[in-house]
mmCIF file of C-alpha atoms and ligand atoms in Angstrom:
data_model
loop_
_atom_site.group_PDB
_atom_site.id
_atom_site.type_symbol
_atom_site.label_atom_id
_atom_site.label_comp_id
_atom_site.label_asym_id
_atom_site.label_seq_id
_atom_site.Cartn_x
_atom_site.Cartn_y
_atom_site.Cartn_z
ATOM 1 C CA MET A 1 -9.012 37.840 37.021
ATOM 2 C CA LYS A 2 -9.242 34.858 34.726
ATOM 3 C CA ILE A 3 -8.006 34.256 31.172
ATOM 4 C CA GLU A 4 -8.801 31.896 28.611
ATOM 5 C CA THR A 5 -7.552 31.515 24.960
ATOM 6 C CA ALA A 6 -8.703 30.069 21.637
ATOM 7 C CA SER A 7 -6.667 29.684 18.706
ATOM 8 C CA GLN A 8 -7.376 29.037 14.805
ATOM 9 C CA GLY A 9 -4.507 29.137 12.184
ATOM 10 C CA THR A 10 -2.660 32.208 12.810
ATOM 11 C CA LYS A 11 -5.466 33.657 14.777
ATOM 12 C CA LEU A 12 -5.316 33.998 18.703
ATOM 13 C CA ARG A 13 -8.186 35.245 20.949
ATOM 14 C CA ILE A 14 -7.322 35.853 24.407
ATOM 15 C CA TYR A 15 -10.501 36.131 26.886
ATOM 16 C CA LEU A 16 -9.926 38.388 29.945
ATOM 17 C CA SER A 17 -12.793 38.379 32.738
ATOM 18 C CA GLY A 18 -13.059 39.637 36.020
ATOM 19 C CA GLU A 19 -11.059 42.838 37.586
ATOM 20 C CA LEU A 20 -7.922 44.052 35.682
ATOM 21 C CA ASP A 21 -6.013 46.135 38.202
ATOM 22 C CA HIS A 22 -2.592 46.475 39.769
ATOM 23 C CA HIS A 23 -3.053 43.303 41.832
ATOM 24 C CA GLY A 24 -3.882 41.080 38.791
ATOM 25 C CA ALA A 25 -2.035 42.840 36.106
ATOM 26 C CA ARG A 26 1.306 41.159 36.676
ATOM 27 C CA SER A 27 0.106 37.944 36.306
ATOM 28 C CA ALA A 28 -2.369 38.667 33.519
ATOM 29 C CA MET A 29 0.724 40.097 31.738
ATOM 30 C CA ARG A 30 2.918 36.817 32.212
ATOM 31 C CA THR A 31 -0.213 34.854 30.808
ATOM 32 C CA ILE A 32 -0.627 36.920 28.050
ATOM 33 C CA GLU A 33 2.845 36.949 26.994
ATOM 34 C CA ASP A 34 3.244 33.413 27.366
ATOM 35 C CA ARG A 35 0.440 32.629 24.834
ATOM 36 C CA ILE A 36 1.535 35.238 22.475
ATOM 37 C CA SER A 37 4.803 33.544 22.312
ATOM 38 C CA ALA A 38 3.603 29.939 22.296
ATOM 39 C CA TYR A 39 1.327 31.115 19.274
ATOM 40 C CA LEU A 40 2.986 33.699 17.380
ATOM 41 C CA PRO A 41 -0.351 34.713 15.940
ATOM 42 C CA ARG A 42 -0.444 37.171 13.087
ATOM 43 C CA ASP A 43 -3.621 38.465 14.525
ATOM 44 C CA CYS A 44 -4.402 38.611 18.057
ATOM 45 C CA VAL A 45 -7.441 39.719 19.647
ATOM 46 C CA LEU A 46 -7.840 40.801 23.381
ATOM 47 C CA ASP A 47 -11.465 40.129 24.279
ATOM 48 C CA LEU A 48 -12.305 42.311 27.189
ATOM 49 C CA GLY A 49 -16.226 41.338 27.228
ATOM 50 C CA GLY A 50 -15.791 39.524 30.603
ATOM 51 C CA LEU A 51 -14.095 42.600 32.288
ATOM 52 C CA SER A 52 -15.965 44.008 35.179
ATOM 53 C CA PHE A 53 -13.391 46.589 36.127
ATOM 54 C CA MET A 54 -10.381 47.844 34.657
ATOM 55 C CA ASP A 55 -7.973 51.020 35.835
ATOM 56 C CA SER A 56 -4.552 52.260 34.414
ATOM 57 C CA SER A 57 -2.868 49.009 35.359
ATOM 58 C CA GLY A 58 -4.966 47.728 32.315
ATOM 59 C CA ILE A 59 -3.545 50.281 29.965
ATOM 60 C CA ALA A 60 -0.267 49.071 30.557
ATOM 61 C CA VAL A 61 -1.442 45.797 29.953
ATOM 62 C CA LEU A 62 -2.907 46.876 26.485
ATOM 63 C CA LEU A 63 0.024 48.874 25.549
ATOM 64 C CA LYS A 64 2.594 45.863 26.700
ATOM 65 C CA SER A 65 0.521 43.578 24.250
ATOM 66 C CA TYR A 66 0.513 45.927 21.558
ATOM 67 C CA LYS A 67 4.187 46.146 21.714
ATOM 68 C CA ARG A 68 4.542 42.519 21.865
ATOM 69 C CA LEU A 69 2.617 41.947 18.950
ATOM 70 C CA GLY A 70 4.659 44.603 16.997
ATOM 71 C CA GLN A 71 7.941 42.500 17.881
ATOM 72 C CA ILE A 72 6.380 39.469 16.178
ATOM 73 C CA GLY A 73 4.859 41.420 13.239
ATOM 74 C CA GLY A 74 1.218 40.620 14.537
ATOM 75 C CA ARG A 75 -1.504 42.735 14.781
ATOM 76 C CA LEU A 76 -3.371 43.523 17.867
ATOM 77 C CA ARG A 77 -7.116 44.302 18.212
ATOM 78 C CA VAL A 78 -8.946 44.738 21.596
ATOM 79 C CA GLU A 79 -12.724 43.911 21.035
ATOM 80 C CA ASN A 80 -15.982 43.695 23.088
ATOM 81 C CA VAL A 81 -14.772 46.625 25.503
ATOM 82 C CA PRO A 82 -17.394 47.375 28.539
ATOM 83 C CA GLU A 83 -18.374 50.766 29.174
ATOM 84 C CA GLN A 84 -16.102 51.258 32.128
ATOM 85 C CA PRO A 85 -12.872 49.862 30.676
ATOM 86 C CA MET A 86 -13.936 52.155 27.444
ATOM 87 C CA LYS A 87 -13.931 55.227 29.543
ATOM 88 C CA VAL A 88 -10.431 54.538 30.935
ATOM 89 C CA ILE A 89 -9.167 53.959 27.634
ATOM 90 C CA ASP A 90 -10.998 57.083 26.363
ATOM 91 C CA ALA A 91 -9.163 59.104 29.419
ATOM 92 C CA SER A 92 -5.814 57.781 28.558
ATOM 93 C CA GLY A 93 -5.747 58.774 25.119
ATOM 94 C CA ILE A 94 -4.140 55.182 23.926
ATOM 95 C CA GLU A 95 -6.716 54.974 21.255
ATOM 96 C CA ARG A 96 -4.425 57.320 19.176
ATOM 97 C CA LEU A 97 -1.758 54.595 19.486
ATOM 98 C CA LEU A 98 -3.780 51.367 19.104
ATOM 99 C CA GLY A 99 -6.087 52.966 16.275
ATOM 100 C CA VAL A 100 -9.688 53.741 17.045
ATOM 101 C CA SER A 101 -10.503 50.934 14.395
ATOM 102 C CA CYS A 102 -8.889 48.471 16.733
ATOM 103 C CA LEU A 103 -11.046 48.929 19.452
ATOM 104 C CA SER A 104 -14.663 47.549 19.608
ATOM 105 C CA ARG A 105 -17.590 47.584 22.214
ATOM 106 C CA PRO A 106 -19.881 44.817 22.571
ATOM 107 C CA GLY A 107 -21.993 44.285 19.609
ATOM 108 C CA ASP A 108 -19.832 46.317 17.523
ATOM 109 C CA ALA A 109 -18.716 43.966 14.841
ATOM 110 C CA ALA A 110 -19.432 46.560 12.270
ATOM 111 C CA ARG A 111 -16.462 48.712 13.236
ATOM 112 C CA ASP A 112 -14.228 46.245 11.503
ATOM 113 C CA ASN A 113 -10.829 46.806 10.778
ATOM 114 C CA LYS A 114 -11.027 47.198 7.013
ATOM 115 C CA MET B 1 -26.498 75.632 53.665
ATOM 116 C CA ILE B 2 -24.592 72.535 52.413
ATOM 117 C CA LYS B 3 -24.468 69.961 55.327
ATOM 118 C CA GLU B 4 -22.507 66.871 55.688
ATOM 119 C CA THR B 5 -24.729 63.692 55.509
ATOM 120 C CA ASN B 6 -22.599 60.755 56.138
ATOM 121 C CA SER B 7 -18.843 60.022 56.834
ATOM 122 C CA PHE B 8 -16.552 56.775 56.977
ATOM 123 C CA LYS B 9 -12.925 56.157 57.523
ATOM 124 C CA LEU B 10 -11.077 53.016 56.534
ATOM 125 C CA GLU B 11 -7.466 52.046 57.500
ATOM 126 C CA PHE B 12 -5.637 49.230 55.674
ATOM 127 C CA PRO B 13 -2.052 47.899 54.935
ATOM 128 C CA SER B 14 -0.607 48.766 51.715
ATOM 129 C CA VAL B 15 -1.018 45.208 49.998
ATOM 130 C CA SER B 16 -2.425 44.897 46.539
ATOM 131 C CA SER B 17 -5.274 42.355 47.290
ATOM 132 C CA ASN B 18 -6.859 45.591 49.348
ATOM 133 C CA GLU B 19 -7.408 47.761 46.044
ATOM 134 C CA GLY B 20 -10.456 45.677 45.124
ATOM 135 C CA PHE B 21 -11.529 45.903 48.683
ATOM 136 C CA ALA B 22 -11.158 49.489 48.741
ATOM 137 C CA ARG B 23 -12.685 50.687 45.764
ATOM 138 C CA ALA B 24 -15.737 48.438 46.885
ATOM 139 C CA ALA B 25 -16.145 49.699 50.183
ATOM 140 C CA ALA B 26 -15.884 53.377 48.477
ATOM 141 C CA ALA B 27 -18.431 52.210 45.665
ATOM 142 C CA CYS B 28 -20.703 50.877 48.553
ATOM 143 C CA PHE B 29 -20.484 54.234 50.436
ATOM 144 C CA ALA B 30 -21.327 56.342 47.432
ATOM 145 C CA ALA B 31 -24.342 53.981 46.721
ATOM 146 C CA ARG B 32 -26.322 55.809 49.594
ATOM 147 C CA LEU B 33 -26.499 58.656 47.036
ATOM 148 C CA ASP B 34 -28.010 56.586 44.523
ATOM 149 C CA PRO B 35 -25.632 57.292 41.718
ATOM 150 C CA THR B 36 -25.794 56.029 38.141
ATOM 151 C CA LEU B 37 -24.030 52.730 37.341
ATOM 152 C CA GLU B 38 -21.521 55.049 35.246
ATOM 153 C CA GLU B 39 -21.046 57.630 38.331
ATOM 154 C CA LEU B 40 -20.320 54.438 40.594
ATOM 155 C CA GLY B 41 -17.527 53.019 38.247
ATOM 156 C CA ASP B 42 -15.937 56.757 38.066
ATOM 157 C CA ILE B 43 -15.661 56.851 41.769
ATOM 158 C CA LYS B 44 -14.196 53.078 41.795
ATOM 159 C CA THR B 45 -11.975 53.714 39.120
ATOM 160 C CA ALA B 46 -10.707 56.977 40.708
ATOM 161 C CA VAL B 47 -10.100 55.352 44.127
ATOM 162 C CA SER B 48 -8.385 52.612 42.333
ATOM 163 C CA GLU B 49 -5.758 54.879 41.001
ATOM 164 C CA ALA B 50 -5.248 56.976 44.276
ATOM 165 C CA VAL B 51 -4.872 53.386 46.248
ATOM 166 C CA THR B 52 -2.939 51.586 43.673
ATOM 167 C CA ASN B 53 -0.493 54.865 43.747
ATOM 168 C CA CYS B 54 -0.045 54.416 47.611
ATOM 169 C CA ILE B 55 1.069 50.549 47.108
ATOM 170 C CA VAL B 56 3.304 51.149 44.183
ATOM 171 C CA HIS B 57 5.047 54.697 44.609
ATOM 172 C CA ALA B 58 4.493 55.556 48.458
ATOM 173 C CA TYR B 59 5.438 52.265 49.944
ATOM 174 C CA PRO B 60 7.573 50.602 47.231
ATOM 175 C CA ASP B 61 9.391 48.112 49.037
ATOM 176 C CA SER B 62 7.283 48.070 52.482
ATOM 177 C CA ILE B 63 3.983 47.714 53.798
ATOM 178 C CA GLY B 64 2.745 50.928 55.074
ATOM 179 C CA ARG B 65 -0.653 52.392 56.335
ATOM 180 C CA ILE B 66 -3.471 53.684 54.013
ATOM 181 C CA VAL B 67 -6.260 55.761 55.230
ATOM 182 C CA ILE B 68 -9.467 56.300 53.133
ATOM 183 C CA LYS B 69 -12.009 58.901 54.082
ATOM 184 C CA GLY B 70 -15.319 59.828 52.717
ATOM 185 C CA ARG B 71 -18.186 62.286 52.887
ATOM 186 C CA THR B 72 -21.294 62.874 51.422
ATOM 187 C CA PHE B 73 -23.050 66.089 51.462
ATOM 188 C CA SER B 74 -26.810 67.585 51.154
ATOM 189 C CA ASP B 75 -25.994 68.680 47.403
ATOM 190 C CA ASN B 76 -25.421 65.172 46.438
ATOM 191 C CA SER B 77 -22.033 65.511 46.138
ATOM 192 C CA ILE B 78 -19.171 63.112 47.595
ATOM 193 C CA GLU B 79 -15.753 63.707 48.776
ATOM 194 C CA ILE B 80 -13.026 61.009 49.230
ATOM 195 C CA SER B 81 -9.395 61.272 50.289
ATOM 196 C CA VAL B 82 -6.881 58.803 50.261
ATOM 197 C CA ARG B 83 -3.821 59.369 52.565
ATOM 198 C CA ASP B 84 -0.405 57.708 53.068
ATOM 199 C CA TRP B 85 2.877 58.277 55.011
ATOM 200 C CA GLY B 86 5.018 56.993 52.585
ATOM 201 C CA LYS B 87 7.670 58.525 50.037
ATOM 202 C CA GLY B 88 5.804 61.694 49.076
ATOM 203 C CA ILE B 89 6.025 63.728 45.582
ATOM 204 C CA PRO B 90 8.779 66.003 44.968
ATOM 205 C CA ASP B 91 6.897 67.803 42.431
ATOM 206 C CA VAL B 92 3.094 67.570 42.310
ATOM 207 C CA GLU B 93 2.450 69.852 39.548
ATOM 208 C CA ALA B 94 5.084 67.568 37.170
ATOM 209 C CA ALA B 95 3.454 64.285 38.565
ATOM 210 C CA ARG B 96 0.045 65.216 37.540
ATOM 211 C CA GLN B 97 0.943 65.556 34.199
ATOM 212 C CA PRO B 98 -0.298 62.915 31.437
ATOM 213 C CA LEU B 99 2.217 60.156 30.847
ATOM 214 C CA PHE B 100 4.577 61.299 33.921
ATOM 215 C CA THR B 101 5.957 58.409 35.742
ATOM 216 C CA THR B 102 8.390 57.262 37.996
ATOM 217 C CA GLY B 103 7.145 53.538 38.020
ATOM 218 C CA GLY B 104 8.771 52.185 34.896
ATOM 219 C CA ASP B 105 7.260 48.854 33.949
ATOM 220 C CA GLY B 106 3.746 48.225 34.285
ATOM 221 C CA ARG B 107 2.976 51.932 34.782
ATOM 222 C CA SER B 108 1.823 54.384 32.114
ATOM 223 C CA GLY B 109 1.711 57.620 33.971
ATOM 224 C CA MET B 110 -1.911 57.899 33.678
ATOM 225 C CA GLY B 111 -3.384 57.359 37.172
ATOM 226 C CA PHE B 112 -3.668 61.369 38.087
ATOM 227 C CA THR B 113 -5.260 61.961 34.329
ATOM 228 C CA ILE B 114 -8.010 59.364 34.877
ATOM 229 C CA MET B 115 -8.600 60.863 38.611
ATOM 230 C CA GLU B 116 -8.919 64.331 37.055
ATOM 231 C CA SER B 117 -11.465 63.255 34.260
ATOM 232 C CA PHE B 118 -13.398 60.995 36.289
ATOM 233 C CA MET B 119 -14.028 63.598 39.251
ATOM 234 C CA ASP B 120 -15.159 67.034 39.341
ATOM 235 C CA ARG B 121 -12.000 68.173 41.471
ATOM 236 C CA LEU B 122 -8.738 66.560 42.615
ATOM 237 C CA ARG B 123 -6.346 67.979 45.112
ATOM 238 C CA VAL B 124 -2.913 66.388 45.948
ATOM 239 C CA ARG B 125 -0.933 67.398 48.977
ATOM 240 C CA SER B 126 2.489 65.782 49.537
ATOM 241 C CA ALA B 127 5.549 66.353 50.965
ATOM 242 C CA PRO B 128 8.732 64.298 50.254
ATOM 243 C CA GLY B 129 9.507 61.486 53.204
ATOM 244 C CA LYS B 130 6.042 62.544 54.846
ATOM 245 C CA GLY B 131 3.391 61.229 52.667
ATOM 246 C CA THR B 132 0.687 62.046 50.279
ATOM 247 C CA THR B 133 -3.126 62.914 50.469
ATOM 248 C CA VAL B 134 -5.062 62.905 47.299
ATOM 249 C CA THR B 135 -8.735 64.456 48.138
ATOM 250 C CA MET B 136 -11.141 64.040 45.197
ATOM 251 C CA SER B 137 -14.749 65.037 44.639
ATOM 252 C CA ARG B 138 -17.858 64.672 42.372
ATOM 253 C CA ARG B 139 -21.114 66.042 42.413
ATOM 254 C CA LEU B 140 -23.930 63.367 41.632
ATOM 255 C CA THR B 141 -26.620 63.992 39.379
ATOM 256 C CA PRO B 142 -29.882 64.107 41.604
ATOM 257 C CA ARG B 143 -32.461 61.587 40.385
ATOM 258 C CA ARG B 144 -35.931 62.428 41.430
ATOM 259 C CA PRO B 145 -39.061 60.091 40.758
HETATM 260 N N1 LIG C 1 0.968 58.185 46.580
HETATM 261 C C1 LIG C 1 2.094 58.648 46.044
HETATM 262 N N2 LIG C 1 3.244 58.538 46.812
HETATM 263 C C2 LIG C 1 4.348 58.850 46.167
HETATM 264 N N3 LIG C 1 4.340 59.127 44.834
HETATM 265 C C3 LIG C 1 3.206 59.249 44.163
HETATM 266 C C4 LIG C 1 2.276 59.184 44.568
HETATM 267 N N4 LIG C 1 1.157 58.922 43.692
HETATM 268 C C5 LIG C 1 1.668 59.530 42.419
HETATM 269 N N5 LIG C 1 3.065 59.448 42.914
HETATM 270 C C6 LIG C 1 4.200 59.625 41.722
HETATM 271 O O1 LIG C 1 3.109 60.721 40.704
HETATM 272 C C7 LIG C 1 3.450 59.809 39.410
HETATM 273 C C8 LIG C 1 2.339 59.849 38.500
HETATM 274 O O2 LIG C 1 1.433 59.037 39.223
HETATM 275 P P1 LIG C 1 -0.206 58.496 38.285
HETATM 276 O O3 LIG C 1 -0.732 57.533 38.904
HETATM 277 O O4 LIG C 1 -0.482 59.716 37.285
HETATM 278 O O5 LIG C 1 0.938 57.566 37.118
HETATM 279 P P2 LIG C 1 1.572 56.250 37.476
HETATM 280 O O6 LIG C 1 0.947 55.748 38.705
HETATM 281 O O7 LIG C 1 3.140 56.473 37.219
HETATM 282 O O8 LIG C 1 1.090 55.175 36.378
HETATM 283 P P3 LIG C 1 -0.264 54.596 36.284
HETATM 284 O O9 LIG C 1 -1.240 55.342 37.063
HETATM 285 O O10 LIG C 1 -0.981 54.949 34.800
HETATM 286 O O11 LIG C 1 -0.270 53.264 36.774
HETATM 287 C C9 LIG C 1 3.908 58.450 39.878
HETATM 288 O O12 LIG C 1 4.906 57.757 38.852
HETATM 289 C C10 LIG C 1 4.832 58.569 41.244
HETATM 290 O O13 LIG C 1 5.895 59.117 40.911
HETATM 291 MG MG1 LIG C 2 -0.676 55.725 39.302
#
């Protein structure tokens, strides 16, 4: 599990790569929370493009990130979701919470949130 | 007549670094059936959920034993069971409901729902104080040249 961030103004983009399971979730969540607290972004993107695997532990990470953004009055989008993680997200039904328009597959730029 | 074509048994301690190992091993075993990438992903995900449950729920404050068994059959189906000798589940039917969790932080109660939707069949046998066995099976689409 590797996490990198890029920021520009009030925008923060967090890149997750590798396998997001229970083993990696705790430290991933800590890193994500640290970055959000440090940048207090208005718009935050979790870029899942590099994820080779995700299970329900990843769902909890997405939900927590979503809540954290809510607390600071920011917005979360989840982008570049590969097939396997997308299937897990679909099965969990959290799309209803995150809003379908906040999720995008790779090359899915057209599904913008406007 | 449907015949068993192959089998394996794997035993390991309930440490979280074994989650990746367990699902990779199950995927390697399933690969013999020539599954699609999506089918392989489904099996990995379901196994990851079952093994994580053993680590998180069955043995919350100790290291216990986990055994995974797999079998493949001549009808291109695979059966995988994940067993622990931990806490057990008092009410299996309630535990299988979406969003049901006793896990608190970091859990969302979606594991069984994911196993159910990614596999064809899911059977859960459990007794409080004795442990839990989750058995799941899936028929893979035959791919002939
Ligand atoms: N092997 C097990 N031993 C003891 N209890 C279990 C076991 N597997 C599941 N449970 C119980 O069933 C509940 C539901 O499991 P499920 O995997 O659906 O959700 P979760 O593990 O709580 O959350 P998530 O899987 O989304 O991280 C658990 O909270 C736990 O109480
Ligand atoms: Mg679970």
